[in-house]
Coordinates of C-alpha atoms in Angstrom, one line a residue:
M1 CA 17.2 -11.7 24.8
S2 CA 18.6 -12.4 21.4
A3 CA 18.5 -10.4 18.2
V4 CA 16.9 -11.9 15.2
T5 CA 19.2 -13.2 12.5
H6 CA 18.5 -15.1 9.3
P7 CA 21.2 -17.3 7.8
D8 CA 19.6 -17.5 4.3
Y9 CA 19.7 -13.8 3.9
G10 CA 23.2 -13.5 5.0
S11 CA 24.6 -16.4 3.0
T12 CA 22.6 -18.0 0.2
S13 CA 21.2 -14.6 -0.9
T14 CA 24.5 -12.8 -0.7
S15 CA 25.4 -13.4 -4.4
A16 CA 22.2 -11.7 -5.4
L17 CA 23.4 -8.6 -3.7
E18 CA 26.6 -8.4 -5.7
P19 CA 26.8 -6.5 -9.1
K20 CA 25.8 -8.8 -11.9
T21 CA 27.3 -9.1 -15.3
A22 CA 25.0 -9.7 -18.3
V23 CA 25.8 -13.4 -18.1
E24 CA 25.0 -13.5 -14.4
R25 CA 21.7 -11.7 -15.0
T26 CA 20.7 -14.3 -17.6
T27 CA 21.6 -17.0 -15.1
V28 CA 19.3 -15.6 -12.5
V29 CA 16.4 -15.4 -15.0
T30 CA 16.7 -19.2 -15.5
T31 CA 15.8 -19.8 -11.9
V32 CA 12.2 -18.6 -12.5
P33 CA 9.9 -21.6 -13.1
D34 CA 8.5 -22.3 -16.6
A35 CA 5.9 -19.8 -17.7
D36 CA 3.3 -22.6 -18.1
A37 CA 3.9 -24.0 -14.6
D38 CA 1.0 -23.7 -12.2
V39 CA 2.1 -23.5 -8.6
D40 CA -0.5 -24.0 -5.9
E41 CA 1.4 -25.8 -3.1
M42 CA 3.7 -24.1 -0.6
P43 CA 7.3 -25.3 -0.3
P44 CA 8.0 -27.2 3.0
P45 CA 9.3 -25.1 5.9
P46 CA 13.0 -25.4 6.9
A47 CA 13.6 -27.5 10.0
D48 CA 15.6 -24.7 11.7
F49 CA 12.8 -22.1 11.7
K50 CA 12.4 -20.9 15.3
T51 CA 10.7 -18.0 17.1
D52 CA 12.1 -16.4 20.3
L53 CA 11.5 -13.2 22.2
G54 CA 13.6 -11.2 19.8
F55 CA 11.6 -12.5 16.9
W56 CA 8.3 -11.4 18.4
I57 CA 9.7 -8.0 19.3
I58 CA 10.6 -7.6 15.6
I59 CA 7.0 -8.7 14.6
L60 CA 5.7 -6.1 17.1
S61 CA 7.9 -3.4 15.6
L62 CA 6.6 -4.3 12.1
A63 CA 3.1 -4.2 13.4
L64 CA 3.7 -0.7 14.8
I65 CA 5.2 0.5 11.5
L66 CA 2.2 -0.9 9.6
W67 CA -0.2 0.7 12.0
L68 CA 1.4 4.1 11.6
A69 CA 1.3 3.9 7.8
A70 CA -2.3 2.6 7.6
L71 CA -3.6 5.1 10.2
D72 CA -2.2 8.1 8.4
L73 CA -3.7 7.0 5.2
S74 CA -7.3 7.2 6.6
I75 CA -7.2 9.4 9.7
V76 CA -7.2 12.7 7.7
S77 CA -10.5 12.0 5.9
T78 CA -12.8 13.1 8.8
A79 CA -10.5 15.8 10.1
L80 CA -10.1 17.4 6.7
P81 CA -13.0 19.9 6.9
T82 CA -11.6 21.3 10.2
I83 CA -8.1 21.4 8.7
I84 CA -9.4 23.3 5.7
S85 CA -11.1 25.9 7.9
D86 CA -8.0 26.4 10.0
L87 CA -5.4 26.8 7.2
P88 CA -5.1 29.4 4.4
G89 CA -4.7 28.1 0.8
S90 CA -7.4 25.5 1.2
T91 CA -8.3 25.5 -2.5
S92 CA -5.7 22.8 -3.0
F93 CA -7.1 20.5 -0.2
V94 CA -7.5 17.5 -2.5
W95 CA -3.7 17.1 -2.5
V96 CA -3.7 16.4 1.3
G97 CA -4.7 12.9 0.4
S98 CA -3.4 12.5 -3.1
A99 CA 0.1 13.8 -2.2
F100 CA 0.4 11.1 0.5
T101 CA -0.8 8.2 -1.7
L102 CA 1.2 9.4 -4.8
A103 CA 4.5 9.7 -2.9
S104 CA 4.0 6.3 -1.2
T105 CA 3.3 4.7 -4.5
A106 CA 6.3 6.3 -6.3
I107 CA 8.8 5.2 -3.7
L108 CA 7.8 1.5 -3.6
P109 CA 9.8 0.2 -6.5
L110 CA 12.9 2.1 -5.3
S111 CA 12.5 0.7 -1.8
G112 CA 13.2 -2.8 -3.1
N113 CA 16.4 -1.5 -4.7
L114 CA 17.5 0.2 -1.5
A115 CA 16.7 -2.8 0.7
Q116 CA 18.7 -5.1 -1.6
L117 CA 21.7 -2.7 -1.8
F118 CA 21.9 -1.2 1.7
G119 CA 20.3 -3.9 3.8
R120 CA 16.9 -4.2 5.5
Q121 CA 17.7 -2.5 8.9
A122 CA 19.3 0.7 7.5
T123 CA 16.6 1.1 4.9
V124 CA 13.6 0.6 7.2
Q125 CA 15.2 3.0 9.7
G126 CA 15.7 5.6 7.0
F127 CA 12.0 5.4 6.0
I128 CA 10.9 5.6 9.6
A129 CA 12.9 8.8 10.0
L130 CA 11.4 10.2 6.8
F131 CA 7.9 9.5 8.0
A132 CA 8.7 11.2 11.3
V133 CA 10.0 14.3 9.6
G134 CA 6.9 14.4 7.4
S135 CA 4.7 14.1 10.5
A136 CA 6.5 17.0 12.2
V137 CA 6.2 19.2 9.2
T138 CA 2.5 18.4 8.7
G139 CA 1.7 18.9 12.3
A140 CA 3.4 22.3 12.4
A141 CA 1.9 23.5 9.1
K142 CA 0.6 27.1 9.0
N143 CA -0.8 26.9 5.5
M144 CA -2.1 24.3 3.1
Q145 CA 1.1 24.3 1.0
T146 CA 3.2 23.3 4.0
M147 CA 0.6 20.7 4.9
I148 CA 0.9 19.1 1.4
T149 CA 4.7 19.2 1.6
G150 CA 4.6 17.4 4.9
R151 CA 2.1 14.8 3.6
T152 CA 4.4 14.2 0.6
I153 CA 7.3 13.5 2.9
Q154 CA 5.1 11.3 5.1
G155 CA 4.0 9.4 2.0
L156 CA 7.6 8.7 1.0
G157 CA 8.3 7.3 4.4
A158 CA 5.0 5.3 4.6
G159 CA 5.5 3.7 1.2
G160 CA 9.0 2.5 2.1
M161 CA 7.8 1.2 5.4
L162 CA 5.0 -0.8 3.8
A163 CA 7.4 -2.4 1.4
L164 CA 10.0 -3.2 4.0
V165 CA 7.5 -4.8 6.3
D166 CA 6.7 -7.4 3.6
I167 CA 10.4 -7.9 2.7
I168 CA 11.5 -8.4 6.3
I169 CA 8.7 -10.9 6.9
A170 CA 9.8 -12.8 3.8
D171 CA 13.4 -12.8 5.2
L172 CA 12.4 -14.1 8.6
V173 CA 9.5 -16.5 8.0
P174 CA 9.3 -19.4 5.6
L175 CA 6.6 -19.1 2.9
R176 CA 4.5 -22.0 4.3
Q177 CA 4.1 -20.3 7.7
R178 CA 4.1 -16.8 6.3
G179 CA 0.3 -16.7 5.9
L180 CA -0.2 -16.6 9.7
Y181 CA 2.0 -13.5 10.1
E182 CA 0.7 -11.8 7.0
A183 CA -2.8 -12.4 8.2
L184 CA -1.9 -10.9 11.6
L185 CA -0.4 -7.8 9.9
S186 CA -3.3 -7.5 7.5
G187 CA -5.7 -7.5 10.4
I188 CA -3.7 -4.7 12.0
W189 CA -3.8 -2.8 8.7
A190 CA -7.6 -3.2 8.5
V191 CA -8.2 -2.2 12.1
A192 CA -5.9 0.9 11.7
S193 CA -7.7 1.9 8.5
A194 CA -11.0 1.6 10.3
A195 CA -9.8 3.4 13.5
G196 CA -8.4 6.3 11.5
P197 CA -11.6 8.2 10.7
P198 CA -13.1 8.1 14.2
L199 CA -9.8 9.1 15.8
G200 CA -9.4 11.9 13.3
G201 CA -13.0 13.0 13.9
V202 CA -12.6 13.1 17.7
L203 CA -9.3 15.1 17.5
A204 CA -10.8 17.5 15.0
Q205 CA -13.9 18.0 17.2
V206 CA -11.8 19.0 20.2
G207 CA -9.6 21.3 18.1
Q208 CA -6.5 19.1 18.4
W209 CA -6.1 17.9 14.8
R210 CA -2.3 18.6 14.8
W211 CA -1.9 15.7 17.2
I212 CA -3.0 13.4 14.4
F213 CA 0.6 14.0 13.2
F214 CA 2.5 14.8 16.3
A215 CA 1.5 11.5 18.0
N216 CA 3.5 9.7 15.3
L217 CA 6.8 11.0 16.6
P218 CA 7.3 9.0 19.8
L219 CA 5.9 5.9 18.1
C220 CA 8.4 6.2 15.3
G221 CA 11.2 6.5 17.9
I222 CA 10.0 3.3 19.6
A223 CA 9.8 1.4 16.3
A224 CA 13.2 2.6 15.1
A225 CA 14.8 1.6 18.5
M226 CA 13.3 -1.9 18.3
V227 CA 14.5 -2.5 14.8
W228 CA 18.0 -1.2 15.6
R229 CA 18.3 -3.5 18.6
F230 CA 16.7 -6.7 17.4
L231 CA 16.8 -6.9 13.6
K232 CA 20.3 -8.2 12.7
L233 CA 20.1 -9.3 9.1
K234 CA 23.4 -9.3 7.4
R235 CA 24.3 -6.1 5.6
P236 CA 25.1 -6.5 1.9
P237 CA 28.8 -6.1 1.0
G238 CA 30.2 -3.2 -1.0
S239 CA 30.9 0.5 -0.5
W240 CA 28.2 3.1 -0.3
R241 CA 29.5 4.8 -3.4
R242 CA 29.3 1.5 -5.4
K243 CA 25.7 0.9 -4.1
L244 CA 24.6 4.4 -4.9
R245 CA 25.7 3.9 -8.5
R246 CA 23.4 0.9 -8.8
V247 CA 20.2 2.7 -7.6
N248 CA 17.8 3.0 -10.5
Y249 CA 17.3 6.8 -10.5
I250 CA 16.1 7.1 -14.1
G251 CA 13.5 4.4 -13.8
N252 CA 12.1 5.8 -10.6
A253 CA 11.9 9.3 -12.0
I254 CA 10.1 8.1 -15.1
V255 CA 7.5 6.1 -13.2
M256 CA 6.9 8.9 -10.6
G257 CA 6.4 11.5 -13.4
A258 CA 4.1 9.2 -15.3
A259 CA 2.0 8.4 -12.3
T260 CA 1.7 12.1 -11.3
S261 CA 0.6 13.0 -14.8
V262 CA -2.1 10.4 -14.9
I263 CA -3.4 11.3 -11.4
L264 CA -3.5 15.0 -12.3
A265 CA -5.7 14.2 -15.3
L266 CA -8.0 12.0 -13.3
T267 CA -8.5 14.4 -10.5
Q268 CA -9.3 17.4 -12.8
G269 CA -11.2 15.6 -15.5
G270 CA -14.9 16.7 -15.6
V271 CA -14.4 19.0 -12.6
D272 CA -11.9 21.7 -13.6
H273 CA -11.9 20.9 -17.3
P274 CA -14.0 18.7 -19.7
W275 CA -12.6 15.2 -20.3
S276 CA -12.1 16.0 -24.0
S277 CA -10.1 19.2 -23.3
Y278 CA -6.3 19.4 -23.9
Q279 CA -5.8 20.1 -20.2
I280 CA -6.9 16.6 -19.5
L281 CA -5.9 14.6 -22.6
V282 CA -2.3 15.9 -22.7
P283 CA -1.3 14.8 -19.1
L284 CA -3.3 11.6 -19.5
I285 CA -1.5 10.7 -22.7
I286 CA 1.9 11.8 -21.4
G287 CA 1.4 9.6 -18.2
L288 CA 0.3 6.5 -20.1
L289 CA 3.1 7.0 -22.6
G290 CA 5.5 7.4 -19.7
M291 CA 4.4 4.0 -18.3
V292 CA 5.3 2.4 -21.7
I293 CA 8.6 4.2 -21.8
F294 CA 9.3 3.0 -18.2
L295 CA 8.7 -0.7 -19.2
V296 CA 10.9 -0.3 -22.3
Y297 CA 13.7 1.3 -20.2
E298 CA 13.5 -1.5 -17.6
A299 CA 13.6 -4.2 -20.2
F300 CA 16.4 -2.9 -22.4
F301 CA 18.3 0.1 -21.0
C302 CA 18.4 -0.2 -17.2
V303 CA 22.0 -0.3 -16.0
G304 CA 21.3 -0.4 -12.3
E305 CA 18.9 -2.6 -10.3
P306 CA 15.7 -3.0 -12.3
M307 CA 12.5 -1.9 -10.5
V308 CA 10.2 -4.2 -12.3
P309 CA 10.9 -8.0 -12.1
L310 CA 10.3 -8.5 -15.9
S311 CA 11.8 -12.0 -15.8
M312 CA 9.3 -13.1 -13.2
L313 CA 6.3 -11.9 -15.2
S314 CA 6.9 -14.7 -17.7
N315 CA 5.5 -17.1 -15.1
R316 CA 1.7 -17.1 -15.3
T317 CA 1.3 -18.0 -11.6
V318 CA 3.3 -14.9 -10.6
L319 CA 1.5 -12.8 -13.2
S320 CA -1.9 -13.9 -11.7
G321 CA -0.8 -12.7 -8.3
Y322 CA 0.3 -9.3 -9.6
A323 CA -3.0 -9.0 -11.5
G324 CA -4.9 -10.0 -8.4
T325 CA -3.3 -7.4 -6.1
L326 CA -3.8 -4.7 -8.8
V327 CA -7.6 -5.3 -8.9
H328 CA -7.9 -5.9 -5.2
G329 CA -6.1 -2.6 -4.4
L330 CA -8.4 -0.7 -6.7
V331 CA -11.7 -2.1 -5.3
S332 CA -10.7 -2.4 -1.6
I333 CA -9.8 1.3 -1.3
L334 CA -13.1 2.2 -2.9
L335 CA -14.9 0.2 -0.2
L336 CA -12.9 1.6 2.7
H337 CA -12.8 5.2 1.5
Y338 CA -16.3 5.8 0.1
L339 CA -18.5 3.7 2.3
P340 CA -18.2 6.3 5.1
V341 CA -19.0 9.0 2.5
F342 CA -22.2 7.2 1.7
F343 CA -23.2 7.0 5.3
Q344 CA -22.5 10.7 5.9
S345 CA -24.1 12.0 2.7
A346 CA -27.0 9.6 2.1
M347 CA -27.9 8.6 5.7
L348 CA -26.8 12.0 7.2
A349 CA -24.5 10.2 9.7
T350 CA -22.0 12.2 11.7
P351 CA -18.3 11.4 11.0
L352 CA -18.1 9.4 14.2
R353 CA -21.3 7.5 13.5
S354 CA -20.3 6.7 9.9
S355 CA -17.0 5.2 11.2
V356 CA -19.1 3.0 13.6
Q357 CA -21.3 2.0 10.7
S358 CA -18.3 1.0 8.7
L359 CA -16.9 -1.3 11.5
P360 CA -18.4 -4.5 9.9
T361 CA -16.1 -4.0 7.0
A362 CA -12.9 -3.6 9.1
L363 CA -13.7 -6.4 11.5
T364 CA -14.7 -8.8 8.8
I365 CA -11.6 -8.1 6.6
A366 CA -9.4 -8.6 9.6
S367 CA -11.0 -11.9 10.7
F368 CA -11.1 -13.4 7.2
A369 CA -7.5 -12.4 6.5
I370 CA -6.5 -14.4 9.6
R371 CA -8.6 -17.3 8.5
A372 CA -7.1 -17.3 5.1
G373 CA -3.6 -17.3 6.5
V374 CA -4.4 -20.2 8.8
S375 CA -6.0 -22.1 5.9
V376 CA -2.9 -21.8 3.7
A377 CA -0.6 -22.8 6.7
V378 CA -2.7 -25.9 7.3
T379 CA -3.5 -27.0 3.7
S380 CA -0.5 -25.5 1.8
H381 CA -2.9 -24.6 -1.0
Y382 CA -4.4 -21.2 -1.9
V383 CA -6.0 -21.3 -5.4
S384 CA -9.5 -22.6 -4.4
Q385 CA -9.9 -20.0 -1.6
N386 CA -8.7 -17.2 -4.0
V387 CA -11.4 -18.2 -6.6
A388 CA -14.1 -18.4 -4.0
A389 CA -13.1 -15.0 -2.5
W390 CA -13.3 -13.3 -5.9
I391 CA -16.8 -14.7 -6.5
I392 CA -18.0 -13.6 -3.1
S393 CA -16.5 -10.2 -3.6
I394 CA -18.3 -9.7 -7.0
V395 CA -21.6 -10.7 -5.4
G396 CA -21.0 -8.4 -2.4
F397 CA -20.1 -5.3 -4.5
A398 CA -23.2 -6.0 -6.7
L399 CA -25.3 -5.9 -3.5
L400 CA -23.6 -2.8 -2.2
S401 CA -24.6 -1.0 -5.4
T402 CA -28.2 -1.3 -4.3
F403 CA -27.7 0.8 -1.2
H404 CA -30.0 3.9 -0.7
K405 CA -30.8 6.2 2.1
D406 CA -33.6 3.9 3.4
S407 CA -31.5 0.7 3.4
S408 CA -32.2 -1.3 6.6
T409 CA -29.6 -2.1 9.2
A410 CA -29.6 -5.7 8.2
Q411 CA -28.8 -4.7 4.6
W412 CA -25.9 -2.3 5.3
V413 CA -24.4 -4.7 7.8
G414 CA -25.0 -7.9 5.9
Y415 CA -23.7 -6.7 2.6
Q416 CA -20.6 -5.3 4.2
V417 CA -19.9 -8.6 5.9
L418 CA -20.3 -10.5 2.6
V419 CA -18.1 -8.3 0.4
S420 CA -15.5 -7.8 3.2
S421 CA -15.2 -11.6 3.7
G422 CA -14.0 -11.9 0.1
M423 CA -11.8 -8.8 0.4
G424 CA -10.2 -10.1 3.6
V425 CA -9.2 -13.4 2.1
L426 CA -7.7 -11.6 -1.0
W427 CA -5.9 -9.1 1.2
I428 CA -3.1 -11.6 1.8
S429 CA -3.8 -14.5 -0.5
T430 CA -2.8 -12.7 -3.7
E431 CA 0.8 -12.6 -2.4
F432 CA 1.2 -16.4 -2.4
P433 CA 1.1 -17.0 -6.2
V434 CA 3.7 -14.3 -6.5
L435 CA 6.2 -15.9 -4.1
A436 CA 5.5 -19.6 -4.4
P437 CA 7.3 -20.1 -7.7
L438 CA 10.3 -17.9 -6.9
P439 CA 13.7 -18.4 -5.2
T440 CA 14.2 -16.6 -1.9
S441 CA 16.8 -14.3 -3.5
K442 CA 14.0 -12.7 -5.6
N443 CA 11.8 -11.8 -2.6
A444 CA 12.8 -8.2 -2.2
H445 CA 12.2 -7.1 -5.8
A446 CA 9.1 -9.3 -6.1
L447 CA 7.5 -7.9 -2.9
A448 CA 8.5 -4.3 -3.7
F449 CA 6.7 -4.5 -7.1
F450 CA 3.8 -6.3 -5.4
A451 CA 3.4 -3.4 -2.9
F452 CA 3.9 -0.9 -5.7
L453 CA 1.0 -2.4 -7.7
H454 CA -1.3 -2.5 -4.7
T455 CA -0.6 1.0 -3.6
A456 CA -0.7 2.4 -7.1
A457 CA -4.2 0.8 -7.4
N458 CA -5.1 2.4 -4.1
T459 CA -4.0 5.8 -5.4
F460 CA -5.9 5.4 -8.7
G461 CA -9.0 4.0 -6.9
V462 CA -9.3 7.0 -4.6
T463 CA -8.7 9.4 -7.5
I464 CA -11.1 7.7 -9.9
G465 CA -13.7 7.5 -7.1
A466 CA -13.4 11.2 -6.3
A467 CA -13.7 12.1 -10.0
V468 CA -16.8 10.0 -10.4
L469 CA -18.4 11.3 -7.2
Q470 CA -17.7 15.0 -8.0
N471 CA -18.9 14.6 -11.6
E472 CA -22.1 12.9 -10.6
L473 CA -22.7 15.5 -7.9
R474 CA -22.4 18.3 -10.4
R475 CA -24.6 16.5 -12.9
L476 CA -27.4 15.6 -10.5
L477 CA -27.5 18.5 -8.0
P478 CA -28.9 21.9 -8.8
P479 CA -26.3 24.4 -10.2
T480 CA -26.7 26.7 -7.2
F481 CA -25.8 23.9 -4.9
S482 CA -23.0 22.6 -7.1
E483 CA -21.4 26.0 -7.0
S484 CA -21.1 25.8 -3.3
L485 CA -18.9 22.6 -3.5
P486 CA -15.2 23.1 -2.7
Q487 CA -13.1 24.0 -5.7
R488 CA -9.5 23.0 -6.2

């Protein structure tokens, strides 16, 4: 049983791992295609691409890593009422979800730096360990503050794991065939996201919600062992001290602080304070200004590895892929997160029943993601299916907006299938315009930024959705009922 190696990563990409002078950085930029070039066709696969047992074990380990990260993003939602009742300090419950998504978003750009500097195997094992530590802390929490601390650590590990899954797949699989594997992993993500709420609800109902987190520990051990044994990508040269100096600490600190500031404003606006109050406007302005400062720093002052691939953004095909994943991340999380809320609040479904009612979304996303991957592998083109998927998604969301408490089964199933078919295609196909024009040596940074945008959009989607929901509830419901709603 052989370990998986990849000659391209160990040889042709090695120069990209060495420190670059200003001249060398400029040379790298020139490898990006012309900004006006449209790229719709996949490059041909190399003749030496092979899959053996070791390769499939690595794919299995990546699937397990993805399952853990996706499951913990959604599993807490139905168990949260039970957790709140068991732990003191529950007034800050909103951060149980927000801390996870914020931490996973903030770590994503840095994860590309770390993978490029320290190698894929060491970096992914470090993130698995971080996720396991966070799971242990969360499972053992005796109060809400410890719970939030554990969820933050979990989020850091989950964000890094998500980025490394994409990066390792890009190292091992040629772009032309990658759609099949991305579709498989996207299907696992969708199923895990759908399985999370019912699993969390069942464990909460039997009084065992702590096993939501403790169950991660043996699975993390299995995944780390498989990666250690079978993933043998060449480690980048250089000493640890030299590599640590090249980590972009300042850029990561700026973007994390800016994102936190914006999310604080969005979660509190209209609920804790009026939107026009200084308590909301100040952090919102600081956060948006921080994003601008971050881009300026990356463009002109960054002395380490840049977190944002600014040179790639000059290509409109790459830019379209990044814009696509940003919008997709925003609307897809709204679909997955708030559809069960509708079933529970409007149709008075139990948490378990609402999860079953949401299954058409998960199953359709998974199946159409696989179909999209097969389509790209067979035809080598992706533009037409992307356009069709966006049109279908727009129509589907418009129909979802007509839902009400008396909607028929045919409506809430059919509309889910329609919108989820578009979302499923876009789940993986927005990645192709990002990678198609780029050399292999750019994969790590390109994919880390891709994952950052998608996860950041997820974070803002959940936060914006919560703000809209709570503001509308307080506007439409009687004041006596509104006062009984949980306060932060």
